[in-house]
Short mmCIF file of C-alpha atoms in Angstrom, two decimals:
data_model
loop_
_atom_site.label_atom_id
_atom_site.label_comp_id
_atom_site.label_asym_id
_atom_site.label_seq_id
_atom_site.Cartn_x
_atom_site.Cartn_y
_atom_site.Cartn_z
CA MET L 1 4.36 52.61 202.83
CA ASN L 2 5.21 49.01 201.92
CA TYR L 3 8.88 48.95 202.94
CA ARG L 4 9.34 45.31 201.92
CA VAL L 5 8.23 46.07 198.36
CA LEU L 6 10.55 49.06 198.33
CA GLY L 7 13.37 46.83 199.58
CA ARG L 8 12.63 44.29 196.85
CA ILE L 9 12.85 46.98 194.15
CA LEU L 10 16.20 48.17 195.55
CA GLY L 11 17.47 44.60 195.91
CA LEU L 12 16.68 43.83 192.27
CA ALA L 13 18.37 47.05 191.18
CA LEU L 14 21.59 46.24 193.07
CA VAL L 15 21.75 42.63 191.88
CA THR L 16 21.16 43.86 188.32
CA GLU L 17 24.00 46.38 188.68
CA ALA L 18 26.29 43.55 189.77
CA ALA L 19 25.40 41.64 186.59
CA LEU L 20 25.87 44.75 184.44
CA MET L 21 29.42 45.17 185.76
CA VAL L 22 30.49 41.73 184.52
CA PRO L 23 31.17 42.74 180.86
CA SER L 24 33.35 45.65 182.04
CA MET L 25 35.25 43.34 184.38
CA LEU L 26 35.84 40.84 181.56
CA ILE L 27 37.14 43.61 179.29
CA GLY L 28 39.53 44.67 182.06
CA LEU L 29 40.62 41.05 182.50
CA TYR L 30 41.18 40.70 178.72
CA HIS L 31 43.47 43.75 178.75
CA GLY L 32 45.40 42.48 181.77
CA GLU L 33 44.08 45.18 184.10
CA SER L 34 43.31 44.91 187.79
CA ILE L 35 39.75 43.73 188.42
CA LEU L 36 39.87 44.19 192.18
CA GLY L 37 37.50 47.16 191.96
CA PHE L 38 34.89 45.28 189.96
CA SER L 39 35.13 41.98 191.84
CA THR L 40 34.90 43.69 195.23
CA THR L 41 31.97 45.86 194.17
CA ILE L 42 30.11 42.95 192.56
CA GLY L 43 30.49 41.00 195.81
CA ILE L 44 29.15 43.90 197.89
CA LEU L 45 26.24 44.45 195.50
CA LEU L 46 25.25 40.78 195.60
CA ILE L 47 25.41 40.61 199.41
CA VAL L 48 23.39 43.79 199.96
CA GLY L 49 21.00 43.02 197.09
CA MET L 50 20.27 39.46 198.23
CA LEU L 51 19.80 40.68 201.80
CA LEU L 52 17.15 43.15 200.64
CA LEU L 53 15.48 40.47 198.52
CA SER L 54 15.35 38.07 201.48
CA PHE L 55 12.56 40.13 203.06
CA LYS L 56 9.51 38.79 201.26
CA PRO L 57 6.59 41.26 201.06
CA LYS L 58 3.12 40.00 201.92
CA ASP L 59 1.64 42.17 199.19
CA ASN L 60 3.61 42.60 195.92
CA LYS L 61 1.50 45.48 194.66
CA ILE L 62 3.48 48.60 193.80
CA PHE L 63 1.56 51.80 194.45
CA ALA L 64 2.58 55.31 193.43
CA ARG L 65 4.72 56.03 196.50
CA GLU L 66 6.65 52.75 196.30
CA GLY L 67 7.12 53.18 192.55
CA PHE L 68 8.48 56.71 192.66
CA LEU L 69 10.58 56.15 195.79
CA GLY L 70 11.89 52.87 194.39
CA VAL L 71 13.10 54.67 191.27
CA SER L 72 14.63 57.56 193.24
CA PHE L 73 16.51 55.41 195.75
CA SER L 74 17.58 52.96 193.04
CA TRP L 75 19.29 55.72 191.06
CA ILE L 76 20.95 57.11 194.19
CA LEU L 77 22.23 53.69 195.32
CA LEU L 78 23.32 52.65 191.83
CA SER L 79 25.43 55.80 191.61
CA MET L 80 26.94 55.27 195.06
CA PHE L 81 27.82 51.60 194.52
CA GLY L 82 28.74 52.11 190.86
CA ALA L 83 31.41 54.59 191.94
CA LEU L 84 33.30 52.03 194.05
CA PRO L 85 35.42 50.50 191.21
CA PHE L 86 36.78 53.96 190.33
CA THR L 87 37.74 54.66 193.94
CA ILE L 88 39.16 51.19 194.68
CA GLU L 89 41.31 51.28 191.53
CA LYS L 90 42.26 54.91 192.34
CA MET L 91 41.21 56.13 188.90
CA ILE L 92 39.10 58.67 190.83
CA PRO L 93 40.41 58.49 194.44
CA ASP L 94 37.90 61.09 195.65
CA TYR L 95 34.70 59.13 196.39
CA VAL L 96 32.43 62.18 195.98
CA GLY L 97 34.03 62.81 192.60
CA ALA L 98 33.54 59.14 191.66
CA VAL L 99 29.84 59.30 192.62
CA PHE L 100 29.53 62.47 190.53
CA GLU L 101 31.11 60.66 187.56
CA VAL L 102 28.86 57.60 187.79
CA ALA L 103 25.71 59.64 188.48
CA SER L 104 26.69 61.64 185.39
CA GLY L 105 26.83 58.33 183.53
CA PHE L 106 23.53 56.85 184.69
CA THR L 107 21.68 60.15 184.25
CA THR L 108 23.25 60.47 180.77
CA THR L 109 24.72 63.86 181.66
CA GLY L 110 28.31 63.36 180.55
CA ALA L 111 29.82 65.91 182.95
CA SER L 112 33.21 64.66 184.12
CA VAL L 113 35.79 65.29 186.83
CA LEU L 114 38.51 63.54 184.78
CA THR L 115 41.07 65.84 183.22
CA ALA L 116 42.22 63.10 180.80
CA VAL L 117 40.74 59.73 179.81
CA GLU L 118 43.26 58.38 177.33
CA GLY L 119 45.44 55.88 179.15
CA CYS L 120 42.78 55.04 181.74
CA PRO L 121 41.84 51.34 182.17
CA TYR L 122 39.69 49.93 179.36
CA GLY L 123 37.36 48.15 181.77
CA LEU L 124 36.60 51.23 183.84
CA LEU L 125 36.09 53.41 180.74
CA PHE L 126 33.72 50.78 179.34
CA TRP L 127 31.71 50.78 182.59
CA ARG L 128 31.69 54.58 182.56
CA SER L 129 30.13 54.65 179.07
CA PHE L 130 27.92 51.61 179.62
CA THR L 131 26.13 53.48 182.43
CA HIS L 132 24.97 55.91 179.72
CA TRP L 133 23.35 53.14 177.72
CA VAL L 134 21.61 51.56 180.71
CA GLY L 135 20.54 54.91 182.17
CA GLY L 136 19.24 56.21 178.85
CA MET L 137 16.23 53.93 178.87
CA GLY L 138 16.02 53.54 182.64
CA VAL L 139 17.55 51.00 185.01
CA LEU L 140 14.29 49.62 186.36
CA VAL L 141 12.73 49.59 182.90
CA PHE L 142 15.62 47.28 181.96
CA ILE L 143 14.82 45.05 184.94
CA MET L 144 11.15 44.88 183.92
CA ALA L 145 12.20 43.91 180.40
CA VAL L 146 14.00 40.80 181.66
CA LEU L 147 12.22 40.02 184.95
CA PRO L 148 8.56 40.05 186.05
CA LEU L 149 8.95 42.76 188.70
CA ALA L 150 5.33 42.88 189.83
CA ASP L 151 1.79 43.16 188.57
CA ASP L 152 0.38 45.96 186.43
CA ARG L 153 0.94 48.42 189.25
CA SER L 154 4.62 48.45 188.31
CA MET L 155 3.34 50.97 185.76
CA HIS L 156 4.18 53.55 188.44
CA ILE L 157 7.85 52.72 187.88
CA MET L 158 7.37 53.23 184.16
CA ARG L 159 5.85 56.65 184.82
CA ALA L 160 8.90 57.69 186.84
CA GLU L 161 11.56 56.38 184.45
CA VAL L 162 10.20 55.55 181.03
CA PRO L 163 11.15 57.72 178.03
CA GLY L 164 8.72 56.18 175.55
CA PRO L 165 5.31 54.62 174.99
CA VAL L 166 3.45 52.73 177.70
CA VAL L 167 1.23 50.11 176.10
CA GLY L 168 -0.64 47.30 177.79
CA LYS L 169 1.27 45.75 180.64
CA ALA L 170 4.37 47.42 182.06
CA ARG L 171 6.65 44.53 181.17
CA GLN L 172 5.37 44.47 177.59
CA SER L 173 6.10 48.20 177.27
CA ALA L 174 9.60 47.70 178.72
CA MET L 175 10.37 44.92 176.22
CA ILE L 176 9.14 47.03 173.29
CA LEU L 177 11.21 50.01 174.42
CA TYR L 178 14.40 48.03 174.85
CA GLY L 179 13.81 46.21 171.57
CA ILE L 180 13.68 49.55 169.71
CA TYR L 181 16.61 50.87 171.74
CA VAL L 182 18.81 47.85 171.00
CA VAL L 183 18.04 47.85 167.27
CA ILE L 184 18.90 51.53 166.79
CA SER L 185 22.06 51.06 168.91
CA ILE L 186 23.20 48.12 166.77
CA LEU L 187 22.63 50.17 163.62
CA GLU L 188 24.88 52.92 164.93
CA VAL L 189 27.64 50.45 165.83
CA VAL L 190 27.48 49.03 162.29
CA PHE L 191 27.69 52.50 160.71
CA LEU L 192 30.65 53.51 162.90
CA LEU L 193 32.47 50.26 162.13
CA ALA L 194 31.87 50.91 158.42
CA GLY L 195 33.75 54.18 158.85
CA GLY L 196 36.81 52.43 160.26
CA MET L 197 36.23 53.09 163.96
CA PRO L 198 37.59 50.28 166.20
CA LEU L 199 34.94 48.00 167.77
CA TYR L 200 35.66 49.13 171.35
CA ASP L 201 35.41 52.80 170.37
CA ALA L 202 32.28 52.16 168.29
CA LEU L 203 30.60 50.49 171.28
CA VAL L 204 31.40 53.18 173.85
CA SER L 205 30.52 55.96 171.37
CA THR L 206 27.18 54.25 170.69
CA PHE L 207 26.48 53.84 174.41
CA ALA L 208 26.99 57.58 174.85
CA THR L 209 24.96 58.48 171.75
CA ALA L 210 22.03 56.18 172.55
CA GLY L 211 21.77 57.47 176.11
CA THR L 212 22.48 61.00 174.82
CA GLY L 213 25.25 61.08 177.41
CA GLY L 214 28.52 62.27 175.92
CA PHE L 215 31.31 60.31 177.62
CA SER L 216 34.15 59.52 175.22
CA VAL L 217 37.40 57.58 175.40
CA LYS L 218 39.22 60.43 173.64
CA ASN L 219 40.44 63.54 175.45
CA ALA L 220 39.18 65.64 172.52
CA SER L 221 35.82 63.81 172.48
CA ILE L 222 34.62 62.90 168.97
CA ALA L 223 37.07 65.40 167.46
CA GLY L 224 39.81 62.99 168.56
CA TYR L 225 38.86 60.60 165.73
CA ASN L 226 39.40 63.29 163.08
CA SER L 227 36.61 61.69 161.04
CA PRO L 228 33.94 63.82 159.34
CA TYR L 229 32.09 60.56 158.56
CA ALA L 230 31.86 59.66 162.27
CA GLU L 231 30.69 63.18 163.08
CA TYR L 232 27.84 62.95 160.56
CA VAL L 233 26.83 59.45 161.72
CA ILE L 234 26.78 60.47 165.37
CA SER L 235 24.91 63.70 164.55
CA VAL L 236 22.15 61.75 162.82
CA PHE L 237 21.83 59.17 165.60
CA LEU L 238 21.82 61.87 168.28
CA LEU L 239 18.77 63.35 166.58
CA LEU L 240 17.18 59.90 166.20
CA PHE L 241 17.54 59.24 169.94
CA SER L 242 16.14 62.72 170.66
CA ILE L 243 12.81 61.89 169.04
CA ASN L 244 9.81 60.59 170.96
CA PHE L 245 9.94 56.79 171.01
CA ASN L 246 6.18 56.74 170.41
CA LEU L 247 7.02 57.52 166.77
CA TYR L 248 9.16 54.40 166.43
CA PHE L 249 6.29 52.45 167.93
CA PHE L 250 4.06 53.74 165.13
CA ILE L 251 6.61 52.40 162.63
CA LEU L 252 6.29 48.97 164.26
CA LEU L 253 2.54 49.24 163.80
CA LYS L 254 3.13 50.25 160.14
CA ASN L 255 1.24 53.47 160.77
CA ILE L 256 3.40 56.23 159.30
CA LYS L 257 0.87 59.09 159.07
CA PRO L 258 1.09 60.13 162.78
CA ILE L 259 4.84 60.65 162.38
CA PHE L 260 4.41 63.33 159.72
CA LYS L 261 1.56 64.94 161.65
CA ASN L 262 3.46 65.01 164.95
CA GLU L 263 3.60 68.64 166.05
CA GLU L 264 6.45 68.19 168.53
CA LEU L 265 8.63 66.55 165.86
CA ARG L 266 7.99 69.43 163.46
CA TRP L 267 8.92 71.95 166.15
CA PHE L 268 12.02 69.95 167.09
CA LEU L 269 13.28 69.69 163.52
CA GLY L 270 12.46 73.37 162.97
CA ILE L 271 14.46 74.41 166.03
CA VAL L 272 17.38 72.22 164.89
CA ALA L 273 17.33 73.61 161.33
CA ALA L 274 17.04 77.25 162.45
CA SER L 275 19.82 76.80 165.03
CA VAL L 276 22.18 75.10 162.54
CA ILE L 277 21.64 77.88 159.99
CA ALA L 278 22.09 80.66 162.57
CA VAL L 279 25.22 79.11 164.08
CA ALA L 280 26.72 78.31 160.67
CA VAL L 281 26.29 81.89 159.49
CA ASN L 282 27.69 83.19 162.78
CA ILE L 283 30.88 81.02 162.66
CA ARG L 284 31.43 81.28 158.90
CA ASN L 285 34.75 83.10 159.33
CA MET L 286 36.19 80.55 161.78
CA TYR L 287 36.53 77.57 159.42
CA PRO L 288 37.99 77.34 155.89
CA THR L 289 35.25 75.46 154.00
CA VAL L 290 31.46 75.58 153.83
CA GLU L 291 31.28 71.83 154.51
CA GLU L 292 33.26 72.15 157.74
CA ILE L 293 31.17 75.13 158.88
CA ILE L 294 27.92 73.19 158.37
CA ARG L 295 29.38 70.03 159.94
CA LYS L 296 30.58 71.84 163.08
CA ALA L 297 27.27 73.68 163.45
CA LEU L 298 25.18 70.54 162.87
CA PHE L 299 27.19 68.41 165.28
CA GLN L 300 27.15 70.90 168.14
CA VAL L 301 23.48 71.75 167.73
CA ALA L 302 22.57 68.03 167.62
CA SER L 303 24.85 67.33 170.58
CA ILE L 304 23.43 70.11 172.75
CA ILE L 305 19.72 69.84 171.93
CA SER L 306 19.91 66.05 172.40
CA THR L 307 21.69 66.83 175.72
CA ALA L 308 24.55 64.48 174.77
CA GLY L 309 27.36 66.97 175.21
CA PHE L 310 29.84 65.59 172.69
CA SER L 311 32.12 68.16 171.13
CA THR L 312 34.11 68.53 167.93
CA ALA L 313 34.97 72.17 168.57
CA ASP L 314 35.59 74.47 171.50
CA PHE L 315 32.25 76.25 171.18
CA ASP L 316 33.14 78.34 174.22
CA ARG L 317 35.34 80.31 171.78
CA TRP L 318 32.52 80.82 169.29
CA PRO L 319 30.83 84.25 168.91
CA GLU L 320 28.35 85.34 171.58
CA LEU L 321 25.30 84.65 169.39
CA SER L 322 26.29 81.00 168.84
CA ARG L 323 27.04 80.52 172.54
CA SER L 324 23.68 82.05 173.45
CA ILE L 325 21.86 79.77 171.01
CA LEU L 326 23.55 76.72 172.52
CA VAL L 327 22.59 77.79 176.07
CA CYS L 328 18.95 78.16 174.93
CA LEU L 329 19.12 74.67 173.41
CA MET L 330 20.46 73.38 176.74
CA LEU L 331 17.29 74.57 178.42
CA ILE L 332 14.92 73.36 175.68
CA GLY L 333 16.36 69.87 175.35
CA ALA L 334 14.99 66.98 173.32
CA CYS L 335 11.49 65.66 172.65
CA ALA L 336 9.35 64.18 175.39
CA GLY L 337 9.58 60.41 175.41
CA SER L 338 13.19 60.39 174.17
CA THR L 339 16.41 59.55 175.98
CA GLY L 340 17.33 63.25 175.96
CA GLY L 341 16.98 65.69 178.85
CA GLY L 342 16.08 69.35 179.28
CA ILE L 343 12.66 70.92 179.73
CA LYS L 344 11.49 69.14 176.54
CA VAL L 345 10.07 70.55 173.31
CA SER L 346 6.47 69.53 174.06
CA ARG L 347 6.49 71.55 177.29
CA LEU L 348 7.92 74.54 175.41
CA ILE L 349 5.07 74.30 172.89
CA ILE L 350 2.45 74.13 175.64
CA LEU L 351 3.98 77.09 177.50
CA LEU L 352 4.14 79.25 174.37
CA LYS L 353 0.59 78.38 173.33
CA SER L 354 -0.63 79.04 176.88
CA ALA L 355 0.99 82.46 176.82
CA ARG L 356 -0.63 83.23 173.46
CA CYS L 357 -4.05 82.17 174.77
CA GLU L 358 -3.62 84.33 177.84
CA VAL L 359 -2.78 87.38 175.72
CA SER L 360 -5.81 86.67 173.52
CA ARG L 361 -8.01 86.30 176.61
CA MET L 362 -6.85 89.67 177.91
CA MET L 363 -7.68 91.35 174.59
CA HIS L 364 -10.99 89.48 174.12
CA PRO L 365 -12.32 88.57 177.61
CA ARG L 366 -15.42 86.84 176.28
CA SER L 367 -13.59 84.64 173.80
CA VAL L 368 -13.03 80.95 174.49
CA ASN L 369 -9.40 79.97 173.95
CA ARG L 370 -8.07 76.44 174.27
CA VAL L 371 -4.52 75.22 174.12
CA LYS L 372 -4.21 72.45 171.55
CA LEU L 373 -1.39 70.01 170.83
CA GLU L 374 -1.55 67.50 167.98
CA GLY L 375 -5.00 68.90 167.25
CA LYS L 376 -6.31 67.86 170.68
CA THR L 377 -7.30 70.20 173.50
CA ILE L 378 -4.90 70.08 176.45
CA ASP L 379 -6.84 69.75 179.70
CA ASP L 380 -6.27 72.12 182.60
CA GLU L 381 -4.44 69.53 184.69
CA VAL L 382 -1.75 69.07 182.03
CA LEU L 383 -1.38 72.85 181.66
CA HIS L 384 -1.08 73.19 185.43
CA ASN L 385 1.51 70.39 185.65
CA THR L 386 3.54 71.89 182.81
CA LEU L 387 3.61 75.31 184.46
CA ILE L 388 4.54 73.82 187.86
CA PHE L 389 7.32 71.78 186.24
CA PHE L 390 8.74 74.86 184.51
CA VAL L 391 8.60 76.98 187.68
CA MET L 392 10.19 74.21 189.76
CA TYR L 393 12.86 73.65 187.10
CA MET L 394 13.90 77.30 187.00
CA LEU L 395 13.70 77.61 190.80
CA ILE L 396 16.03 74.63 191.27
CA VAL L 397 18.44 76.09 188.70
CA ALA L 398 18.45 79.41 190.58
CA VAL L 399 18.89 77.87 194.05
CA SER L 400 21.58 75.46 192.84
CA THR L 401 23.49 78.29 191.15
CA LEU L 402 23.47 80.27 194.40
CA LEU L 403 24.63 77.23 196.39
CA VAL L 404 27.48 76.48 193.98
CA ALA L 405 28.47 80.16 194.01
CA SER L 406 28.58 80.10 197.83
CA PHE L 407 30.80 77.00 197.89
CA ASP L 408 33.25 77.96 195.13
CA GLU L 409 34.73 81.14 193.69
CA CYS L 410 33.97 80.45 190.04
CA ASP L 411 32.57 83.07 187.67
CA PHE L 412 28.82 83.43 187.12
CA THR L 413 28.88 81.95 183.61
CA THR L 414 30.66 78.83 184.87
CA ASN L 415 28.32 78.38 187.85
CA LEU L 416 25.09 78.98 185.92
CA THR L 417 25.92 76.84 182.89
CA ALA L 418 27.32 74.07 185.14
CA VAL L 419 23.94 73.88 186.89
CA ILE L 420 21.98 74.10 183.61
CA ALA L 421 24.22 71.41 182.10
CA CYS L 422 23.63 69.10 185.06
CA MET L 423 19.89 69.76 185.39
CA GLY L 424 19.41 69.26 181.67
CA ASN L 425 21.72 66.20 181.66
CA ILE L 426 23.87 67.86 179.00
CA GLY L 427 27.47 67.69 180.28
CA PRO L 428 29.55 70.66 179.15
CA GLY L 429 28.62 74.25 179.85
CA LEU L 430 30.63 77.41 179.29
CA GLY L 431 33.64 78.94 181.01
CA LYS L 432 35.61 76.47 183.16
CA VAL L 433 33.10 73.70 182.40
CA GLY L 434 33.19 74.29 178.64
CA PRO L 435 33.88 71.53 176.09
CA MET L 436 37.62 71.69 176.77
CA GLY L 437 37.17 71.95 180.57
CA ASN L 438 35.70 69.73 183.28
CA PHE L 439 34.11 69.77 186.74
CA SER L 440 37.23 68.80 188.72
CA GLU L 441 37.72 72.29 190.19
CA PHE L 442 34.44 72.24 192.07
CA SER L 443 34.48 71.41 195.78
CA ALA L 444 32.88 68.30 197.25
CA LEU L 445 29.83 70.30 198.36
CA SER L 446 29.31 71.73 194.87
CA LYS L 447 29.68 68.26 193.37
CA ILE L 448 26.98 66.97 195.72
CA VAL L 449 24.62 69.78 194.65
CA LEU L 450 25.37 69.14 190.97
CA THR L 451 24.92 65.37 191.43
CA LEU L 452 21.47 65.98 192.92
CA ASP L 453 20.71 68.30 190.00
CA MET L 454 21.59 65.49 187.57
CA LEU L 455 19.28 63.05 189.36
CA ILE L 456 16.48 65.63 189.67
CA GLY L 457 16.75 66.48 185.98
CA ARG L 458 16.87 62.87 184.77
CA LEU L 459 13.85 61.80 186.84
CA GLU L 460 12.02 65.04 185.99
CA ILE L 461 12.05 66.62 189.45
CA PHE L 462 9.17 65.09 191.38
CA PRO L 463 10.42 61.55 192.20
CA ILE L 464 13.53 62.99 193.89
CA ILE L 465 11.56 65.79 195.58
CA MET L 466 9.27 63.11 197.06
CA VAL L 467 12.24 61.65 198.95
CA PHE L 468 12.61 64.89 200.91
CA THR L 469 8.88 65.45 201.47
CA PRO L 470 7.69 64.50 205.01
CA GLU L 471 4.22 63.60 203.71
CA THR L 472 5.76 60.77 201.66
CA TRP L 473 6.79 58.92 204.80
CA LYS L 474 3.51 59.28 206.66
CA LYS L 475 1.41 56.16 207.19
CA VAL L 476 -1.79 56.19 205.19
#
């Protein structure tokens, strides 16, 4: 283990967080708010970050262990330090609750302990939503886009964080990713402004949409704007950010054919269409017009499958079929290589095709059956990794649900969907954590479990698990 390289990664992450807080502090200053929380935290981040950077490594190479551990510890520390402004300004006096809130931001979960956001300081709300935008693409990917972090071995960091294509050198990939990310984000801001949304609201709504997070500056979420236009715009962009960023890379290369042939995209759009139709038919008696029925169904399906967690309706009051569909979408999640969470559509395809092949093998033992995706045979290692991921995912959901149930006396639906919502980086669940509820009733211990679930889900399990594995810390 090269501890100096690990320290350098963490130092860069903390110094970068200090810089990222500056816009929020300036917004608070513009509105005449206290900036004690931001100024104090920025000072602490700079001191600790520069101290870590002062230890120069003899070898700058980043191997797998340093890469994965650097990402894991960076996200943990960014959440812990990023929570300080909320606690210092007493917007969230409970530090564990503040860490939960910021971890929810960086992991693009959108689960909140705040019972009301309207009237809260502009600067702190901006920081809360901005963490979505930074976390959506990955904090260290952002650093690599603007700074030469290391040699090509920093690709291990990309593997742990990156939601899109990895081409050539790691820094080149990071710059391409953020270029695409910024352009789509700017487009959404322009569309929201065209609909009459104020600039501040358009920015924070875009941050949450791009990161598929779900934080809003309205108590009623997007419904608070009472704008069908905004709902349609956000629905479309939620789906755009749920698509594999490889496809946008093909557009840059002016190679459109792979987009239409992409099997995962076809499955994703099929799941969205089928879910919208099923939900719309199921809630047809709850709203007065066909347009509103379709709009409510489209928005909530897009919000849940993208794992954003925005709401324009209290879907916890919808019929059981619609609620069940939404819970299934929570587990499925977005496409691989997107900013969305969940198990991912590509893994679902591989699991279903593997099951079909196994049934065929049982019926015809001598037949040769191969699992194919995009017309290419999936090798055994990928199949094995997909199965292990799924088993680990469901095991963590089960264990976390039992832990939360042992710490708090909430009903089973609340406990289970709270864990699923945090693991899938979705935000709202059902019951007490439904779209009109929040996570404030959970104890500190439950919030710690759910915070870990958010981090585990965002980094796709293994980087965080490595932190708690003794073998990781052994000298090679």
